C-alpha atoms as an extended CHARMM CRD file, in Angstrom:
* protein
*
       152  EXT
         1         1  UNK       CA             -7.2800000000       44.2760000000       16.8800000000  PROA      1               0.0000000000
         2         2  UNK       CA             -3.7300000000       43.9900000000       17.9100000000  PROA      2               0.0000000000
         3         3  UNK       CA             -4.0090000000       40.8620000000       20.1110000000  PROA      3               0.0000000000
         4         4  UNK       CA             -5.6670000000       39.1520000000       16.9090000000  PROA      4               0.0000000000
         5         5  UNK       CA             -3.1920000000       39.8160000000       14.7960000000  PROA      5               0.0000000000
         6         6  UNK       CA             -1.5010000000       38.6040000000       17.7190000000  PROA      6               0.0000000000
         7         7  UNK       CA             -3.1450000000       35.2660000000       17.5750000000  PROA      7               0.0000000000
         8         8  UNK       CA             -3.3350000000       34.8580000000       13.6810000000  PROA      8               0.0000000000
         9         9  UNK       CA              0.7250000000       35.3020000000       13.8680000000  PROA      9               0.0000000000
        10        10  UNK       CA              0.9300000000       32.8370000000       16.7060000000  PROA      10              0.0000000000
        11        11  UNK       CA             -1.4880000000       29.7000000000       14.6890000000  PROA      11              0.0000000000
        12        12  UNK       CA              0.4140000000       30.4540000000       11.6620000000  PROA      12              0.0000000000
        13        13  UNK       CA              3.6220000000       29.4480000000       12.9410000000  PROA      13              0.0000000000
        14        14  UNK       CA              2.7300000000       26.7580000000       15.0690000000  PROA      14              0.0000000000
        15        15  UNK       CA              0.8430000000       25.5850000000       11.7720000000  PROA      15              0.0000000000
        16        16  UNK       CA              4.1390000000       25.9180000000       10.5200000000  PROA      16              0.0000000000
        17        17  UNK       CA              6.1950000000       24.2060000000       12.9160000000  PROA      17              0.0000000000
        18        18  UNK       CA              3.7540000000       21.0610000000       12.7730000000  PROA      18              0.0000000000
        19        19  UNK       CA              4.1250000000       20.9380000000        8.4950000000  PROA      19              0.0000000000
        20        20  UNK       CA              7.8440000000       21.4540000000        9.0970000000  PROA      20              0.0000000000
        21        21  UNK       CA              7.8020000000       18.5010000000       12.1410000000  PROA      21              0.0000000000
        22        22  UNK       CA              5.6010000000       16.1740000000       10.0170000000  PROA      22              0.0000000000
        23        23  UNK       CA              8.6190000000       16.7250000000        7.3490000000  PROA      23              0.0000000000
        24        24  UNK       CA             11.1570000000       15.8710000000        9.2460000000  PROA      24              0.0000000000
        25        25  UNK       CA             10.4810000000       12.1260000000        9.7190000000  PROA      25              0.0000000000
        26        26  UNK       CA             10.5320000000       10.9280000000        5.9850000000  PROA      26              0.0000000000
        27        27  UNK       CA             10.1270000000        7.2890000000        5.1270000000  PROA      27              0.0000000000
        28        28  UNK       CA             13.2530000000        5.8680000000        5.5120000000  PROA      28              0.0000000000
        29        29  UNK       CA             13.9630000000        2.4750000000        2.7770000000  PROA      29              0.0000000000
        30        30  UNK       CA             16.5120000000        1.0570000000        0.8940000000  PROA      30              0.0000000000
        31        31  UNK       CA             16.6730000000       -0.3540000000       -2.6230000000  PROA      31              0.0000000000
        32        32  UNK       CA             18.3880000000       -3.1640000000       -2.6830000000  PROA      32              0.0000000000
        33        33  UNK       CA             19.6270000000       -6.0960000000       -6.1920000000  PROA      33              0.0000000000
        34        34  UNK       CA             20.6030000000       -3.4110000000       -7.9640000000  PROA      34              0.0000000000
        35        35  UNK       CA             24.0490000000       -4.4940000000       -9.8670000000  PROA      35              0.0000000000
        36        36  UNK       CA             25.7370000000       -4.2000000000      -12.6010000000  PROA      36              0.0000000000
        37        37  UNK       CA             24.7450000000       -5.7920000000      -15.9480000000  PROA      37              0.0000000000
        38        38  UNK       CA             26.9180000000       -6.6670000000      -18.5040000000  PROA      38              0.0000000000
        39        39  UNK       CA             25.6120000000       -7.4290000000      -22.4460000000  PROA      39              0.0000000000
        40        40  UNK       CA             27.5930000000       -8.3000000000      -25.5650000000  PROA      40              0.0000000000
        41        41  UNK       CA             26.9290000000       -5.5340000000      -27.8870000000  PROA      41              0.0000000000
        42        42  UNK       CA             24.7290000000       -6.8670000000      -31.1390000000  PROA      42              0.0000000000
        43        43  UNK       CA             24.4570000000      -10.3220000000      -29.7700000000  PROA      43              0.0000000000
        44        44  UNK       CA             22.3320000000       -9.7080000000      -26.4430000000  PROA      44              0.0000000000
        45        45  UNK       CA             18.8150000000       -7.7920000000      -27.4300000000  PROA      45              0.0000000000
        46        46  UNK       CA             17.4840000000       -7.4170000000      -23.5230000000  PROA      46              0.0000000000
        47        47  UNK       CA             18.2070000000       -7.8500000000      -19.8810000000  PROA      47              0.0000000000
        48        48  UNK       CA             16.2900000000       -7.7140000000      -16.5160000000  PROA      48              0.0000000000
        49        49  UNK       CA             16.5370000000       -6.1830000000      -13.4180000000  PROA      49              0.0000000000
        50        50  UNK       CA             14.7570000000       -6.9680000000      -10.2480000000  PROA      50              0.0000000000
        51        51  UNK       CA             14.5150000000       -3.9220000000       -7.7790000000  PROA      51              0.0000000000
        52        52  UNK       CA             13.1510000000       -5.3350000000       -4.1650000000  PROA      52              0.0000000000
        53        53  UNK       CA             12.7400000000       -2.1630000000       -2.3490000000  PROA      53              0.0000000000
        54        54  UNK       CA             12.2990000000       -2.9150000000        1.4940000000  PROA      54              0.0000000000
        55        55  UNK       CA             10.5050000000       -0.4980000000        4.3520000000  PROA      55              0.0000000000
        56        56  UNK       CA             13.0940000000        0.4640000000        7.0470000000  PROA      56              0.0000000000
        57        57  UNK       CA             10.4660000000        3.1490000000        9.0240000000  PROA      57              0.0000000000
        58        58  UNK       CA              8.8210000000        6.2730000000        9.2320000000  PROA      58              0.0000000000
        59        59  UNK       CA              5.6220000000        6.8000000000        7.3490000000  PROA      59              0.0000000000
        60        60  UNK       CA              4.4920000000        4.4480000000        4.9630000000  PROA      60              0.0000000000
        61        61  UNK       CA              3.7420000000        5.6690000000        1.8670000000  PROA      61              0.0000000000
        62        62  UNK       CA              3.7300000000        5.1380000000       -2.2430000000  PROA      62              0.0000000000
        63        63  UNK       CA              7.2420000000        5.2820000000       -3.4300000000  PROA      63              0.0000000000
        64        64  UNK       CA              7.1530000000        5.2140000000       -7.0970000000  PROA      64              0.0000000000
        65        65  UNK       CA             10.5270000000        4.1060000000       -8.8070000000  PROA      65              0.0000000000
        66        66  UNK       CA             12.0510000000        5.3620000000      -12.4880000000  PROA      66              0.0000000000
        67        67  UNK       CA             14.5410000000        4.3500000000      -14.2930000000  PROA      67              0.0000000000
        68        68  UNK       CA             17.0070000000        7.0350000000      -16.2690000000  PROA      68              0.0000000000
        69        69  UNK       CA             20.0050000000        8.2080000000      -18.0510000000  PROA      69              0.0000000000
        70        70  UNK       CA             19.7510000000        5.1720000000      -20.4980000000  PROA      70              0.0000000000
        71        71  UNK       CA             22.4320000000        5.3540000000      -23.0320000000  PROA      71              0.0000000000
        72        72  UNK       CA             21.3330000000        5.6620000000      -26.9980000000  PROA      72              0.0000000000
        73        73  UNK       CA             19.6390000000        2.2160000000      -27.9640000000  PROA      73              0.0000000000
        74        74  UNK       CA             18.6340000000        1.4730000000      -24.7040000000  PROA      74              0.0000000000
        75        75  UNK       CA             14.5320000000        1.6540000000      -23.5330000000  PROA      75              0.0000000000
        76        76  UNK       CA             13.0200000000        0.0930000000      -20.3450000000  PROA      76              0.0000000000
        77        77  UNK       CA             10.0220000000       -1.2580000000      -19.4480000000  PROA      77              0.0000000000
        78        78  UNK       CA              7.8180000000       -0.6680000000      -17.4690000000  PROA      78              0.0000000000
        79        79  UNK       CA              8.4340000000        3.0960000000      -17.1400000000  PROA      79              0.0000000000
        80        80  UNK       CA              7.8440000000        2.7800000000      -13.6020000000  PROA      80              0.0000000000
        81        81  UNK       CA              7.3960000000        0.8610000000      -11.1100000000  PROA      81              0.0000000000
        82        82  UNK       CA              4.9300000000        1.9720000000       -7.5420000000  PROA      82              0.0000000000
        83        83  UNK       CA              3.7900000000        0.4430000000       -4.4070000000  PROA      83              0.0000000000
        84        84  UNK       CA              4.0860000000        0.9280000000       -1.0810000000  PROA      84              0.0000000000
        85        85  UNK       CA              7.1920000000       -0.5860000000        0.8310000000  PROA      85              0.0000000000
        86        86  UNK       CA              8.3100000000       -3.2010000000        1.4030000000  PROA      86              0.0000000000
        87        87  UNK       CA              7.7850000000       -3.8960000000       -2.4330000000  PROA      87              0.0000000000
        88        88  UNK       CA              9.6660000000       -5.5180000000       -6.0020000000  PROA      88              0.0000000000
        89        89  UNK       CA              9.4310000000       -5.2450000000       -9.1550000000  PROA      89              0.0000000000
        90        90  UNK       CA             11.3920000000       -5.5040000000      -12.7050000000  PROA      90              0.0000000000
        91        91  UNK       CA             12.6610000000       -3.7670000000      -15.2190000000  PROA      91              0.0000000000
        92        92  UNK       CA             13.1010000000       -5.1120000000      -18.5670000000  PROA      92              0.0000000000
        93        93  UNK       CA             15.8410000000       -3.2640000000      -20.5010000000  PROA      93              0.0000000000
        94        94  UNK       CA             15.8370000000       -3.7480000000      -24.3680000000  PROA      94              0.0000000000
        95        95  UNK       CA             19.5900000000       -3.4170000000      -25.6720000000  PROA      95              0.0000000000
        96        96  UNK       CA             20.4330000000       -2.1390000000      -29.6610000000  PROA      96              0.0000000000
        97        97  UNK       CA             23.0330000000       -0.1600000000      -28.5580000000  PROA      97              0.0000000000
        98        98  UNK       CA             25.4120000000        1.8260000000      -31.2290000000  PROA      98              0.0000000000
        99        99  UNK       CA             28.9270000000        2.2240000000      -28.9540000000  PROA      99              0.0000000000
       100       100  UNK       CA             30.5570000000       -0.2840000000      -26.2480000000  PROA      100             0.0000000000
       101       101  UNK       CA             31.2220000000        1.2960000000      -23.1080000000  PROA      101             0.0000000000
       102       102  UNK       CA             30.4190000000        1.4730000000      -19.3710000000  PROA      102             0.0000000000
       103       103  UNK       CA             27.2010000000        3.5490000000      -18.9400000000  PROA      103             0.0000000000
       104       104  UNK       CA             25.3840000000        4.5550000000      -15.1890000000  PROA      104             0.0000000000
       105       105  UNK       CA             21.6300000000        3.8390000000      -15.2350000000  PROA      105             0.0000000000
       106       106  UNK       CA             20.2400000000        5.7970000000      -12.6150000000  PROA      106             0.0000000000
       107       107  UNK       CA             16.6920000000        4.2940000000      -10.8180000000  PROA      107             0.0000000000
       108       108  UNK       CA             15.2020000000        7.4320000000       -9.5430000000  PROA      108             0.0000000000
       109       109  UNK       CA             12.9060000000        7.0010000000       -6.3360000000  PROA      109             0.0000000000
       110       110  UNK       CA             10.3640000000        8.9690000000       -5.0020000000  PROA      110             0.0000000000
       111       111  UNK       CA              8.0350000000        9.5280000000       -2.4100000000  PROA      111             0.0000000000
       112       112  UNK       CA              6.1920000000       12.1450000000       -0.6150000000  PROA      112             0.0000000000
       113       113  UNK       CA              7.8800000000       13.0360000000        2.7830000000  PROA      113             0.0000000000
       114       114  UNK       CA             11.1390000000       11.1720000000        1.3620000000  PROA      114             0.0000000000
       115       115  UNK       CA             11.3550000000       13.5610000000       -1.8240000000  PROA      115             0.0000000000
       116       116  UNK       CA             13.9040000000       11.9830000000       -4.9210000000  PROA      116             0.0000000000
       117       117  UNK       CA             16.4970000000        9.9550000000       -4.0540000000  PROA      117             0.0000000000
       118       118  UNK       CA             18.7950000000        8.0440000000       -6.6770000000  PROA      118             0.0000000000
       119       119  UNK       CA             20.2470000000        4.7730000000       -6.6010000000  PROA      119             0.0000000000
       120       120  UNK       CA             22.1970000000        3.5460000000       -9.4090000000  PROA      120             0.0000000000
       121       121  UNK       CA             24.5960000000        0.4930000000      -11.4310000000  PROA      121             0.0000000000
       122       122  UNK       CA             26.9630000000        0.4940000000      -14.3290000000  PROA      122             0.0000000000
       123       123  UNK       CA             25.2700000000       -1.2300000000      -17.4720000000  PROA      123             0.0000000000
       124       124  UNK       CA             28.6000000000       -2.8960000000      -19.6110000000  PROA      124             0.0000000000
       125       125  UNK       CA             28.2540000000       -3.3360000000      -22.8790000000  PROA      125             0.0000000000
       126       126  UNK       CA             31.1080000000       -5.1990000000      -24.3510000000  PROA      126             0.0000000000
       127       127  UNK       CA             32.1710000000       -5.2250000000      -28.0390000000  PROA      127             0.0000000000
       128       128  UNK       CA             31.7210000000       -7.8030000000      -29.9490000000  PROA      128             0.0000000000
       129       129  UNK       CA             34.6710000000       -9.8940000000      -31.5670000000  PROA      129             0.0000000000
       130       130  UNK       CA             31.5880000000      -11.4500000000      -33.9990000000  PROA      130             0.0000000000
       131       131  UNK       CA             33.6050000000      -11.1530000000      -37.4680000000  PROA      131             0.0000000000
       132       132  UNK       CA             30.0920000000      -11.3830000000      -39.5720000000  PROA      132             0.0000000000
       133       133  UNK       CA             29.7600000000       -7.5890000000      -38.1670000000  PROA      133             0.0000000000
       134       134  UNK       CA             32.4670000000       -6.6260000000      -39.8730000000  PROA      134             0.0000000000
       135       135  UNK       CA             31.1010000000       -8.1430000000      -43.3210000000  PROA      135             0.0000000000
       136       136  UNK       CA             28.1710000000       -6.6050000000      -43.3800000000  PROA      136             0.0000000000
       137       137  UNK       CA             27.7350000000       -3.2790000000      -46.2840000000  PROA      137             0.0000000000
       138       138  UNK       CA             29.0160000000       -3.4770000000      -49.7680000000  PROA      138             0.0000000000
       139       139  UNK       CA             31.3220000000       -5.8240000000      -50.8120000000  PROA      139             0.0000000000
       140       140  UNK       CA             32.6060000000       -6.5320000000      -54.6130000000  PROA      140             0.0000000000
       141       141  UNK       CA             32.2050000000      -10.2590000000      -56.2470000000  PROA      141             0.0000000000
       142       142  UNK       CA             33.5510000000      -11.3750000000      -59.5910000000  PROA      142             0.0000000000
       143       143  UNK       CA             31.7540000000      -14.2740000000      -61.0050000000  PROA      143             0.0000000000
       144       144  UNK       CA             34.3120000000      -16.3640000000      -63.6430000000  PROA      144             0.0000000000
       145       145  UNK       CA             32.4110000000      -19.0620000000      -64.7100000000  PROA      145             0.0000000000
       146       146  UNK       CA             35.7610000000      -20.2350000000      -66.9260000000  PROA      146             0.0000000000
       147       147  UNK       CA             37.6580000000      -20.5720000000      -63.6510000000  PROA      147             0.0000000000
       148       148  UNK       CA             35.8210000000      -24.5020000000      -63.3010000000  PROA      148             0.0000000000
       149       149  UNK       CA             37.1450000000      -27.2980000000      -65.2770000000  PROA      149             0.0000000000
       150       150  UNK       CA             35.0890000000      -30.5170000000      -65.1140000000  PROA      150             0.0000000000
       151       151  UNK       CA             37.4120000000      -32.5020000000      -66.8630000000  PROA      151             0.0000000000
       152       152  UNK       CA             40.6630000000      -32.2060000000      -64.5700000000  PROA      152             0.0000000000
C-alpha cells in the first residue's frame, strides 16, 4: 500500500511539472499601430483605430483583444476583436464626450498560456473654440417693430 501511495505521489507531480512546463512557454506577440488619437470635442462624432497584432512565437493560439477604460461619452465597436496571430482588426470609437482632457484607453489582450496583458494610447480631446456652443440655452429677444422707418 505504501509504495502506491508512493507512485500516486510520484505521477501527480510529474503531472504537475508537465502543466507547470507547458505554462511556461506562453505565446509571445506584440500589438503594434496603437497611437494616440486626438478629436475636437462636439465637432468630431467618431474615430478609428487599426490594431495589427503580429505572432512573435511560442504556441499559437486565439488571442482575443478588448478595448477599456473609455471616458464618459465614449463607446467602441466592435467589443472585441479575436483571431489567431498574426492578425488586425479595428475599432471604431464613437465620440459625444462631456469634458476635454487627455484620457488612457486601455486594449486589453488575452490568450490562454499568455494570460491578460494591456497595451494602451492617450485619446485627446480638445475643446472647442466653436462660439455657437456657447449660444446655445435660453437667451432673451425684444421684438420693436417701431424701431424700422421706411421712409428715412
Amino acid at each position: 500500500m505504501k509504495l502506491s501511495a508512493w507512485a500516486l505521489l510520484a505521477i501527480t507531480v510529474c503531472s504537475y511539472s508537465a502543466c507547470k512546463k507547458s505554462s511556461s512557454n506562453p505565446m509571445r506577440y506584440s500589438v503594434n499601430n496603437l497611437t494616440d488619437a486626438t478629436v475636437q470635442q462636439y465637432a468630431d462624432t467618431f474615430f478609428d483605430v487599426g490594431v495589427a497584432v503580429a505572432y512573435i512565437g511560442g504556441p499559437q493560439e486565439a488571442l482575443t483583444l478588448t478595448a477599456k477604460n473609455l471616458p464618459a461619452g465614449v463607446t467602441v465597436s466592435p467589443a472585441t476583436i479575436s483571431g489567431t496571430p498574426s492578425f488586425g482588426g479595428i475599432f471604431s470609437f464613437t465620440v459625444n464626450p462631456t469634458t476635454s482632457g487627455t484620457f488612457p484607453i486601455t486594449i486589453e489582450a488575452k490568450s490562454a498560456s499568455s494570460g491578460t496583458k494591456d497595451f494602451s494610447f492617450n485619446l485627446v480631446i480638445s475643446a472647442n473654440s466653436n462660439c455657437a456652443t456657447s449660444l446655445t440655452g435660453d437667451h432673451t429677444a425684444v421684438d420693436n417693430p417701431n424701431t424700422y422707418d421706411p421712409n428715412p
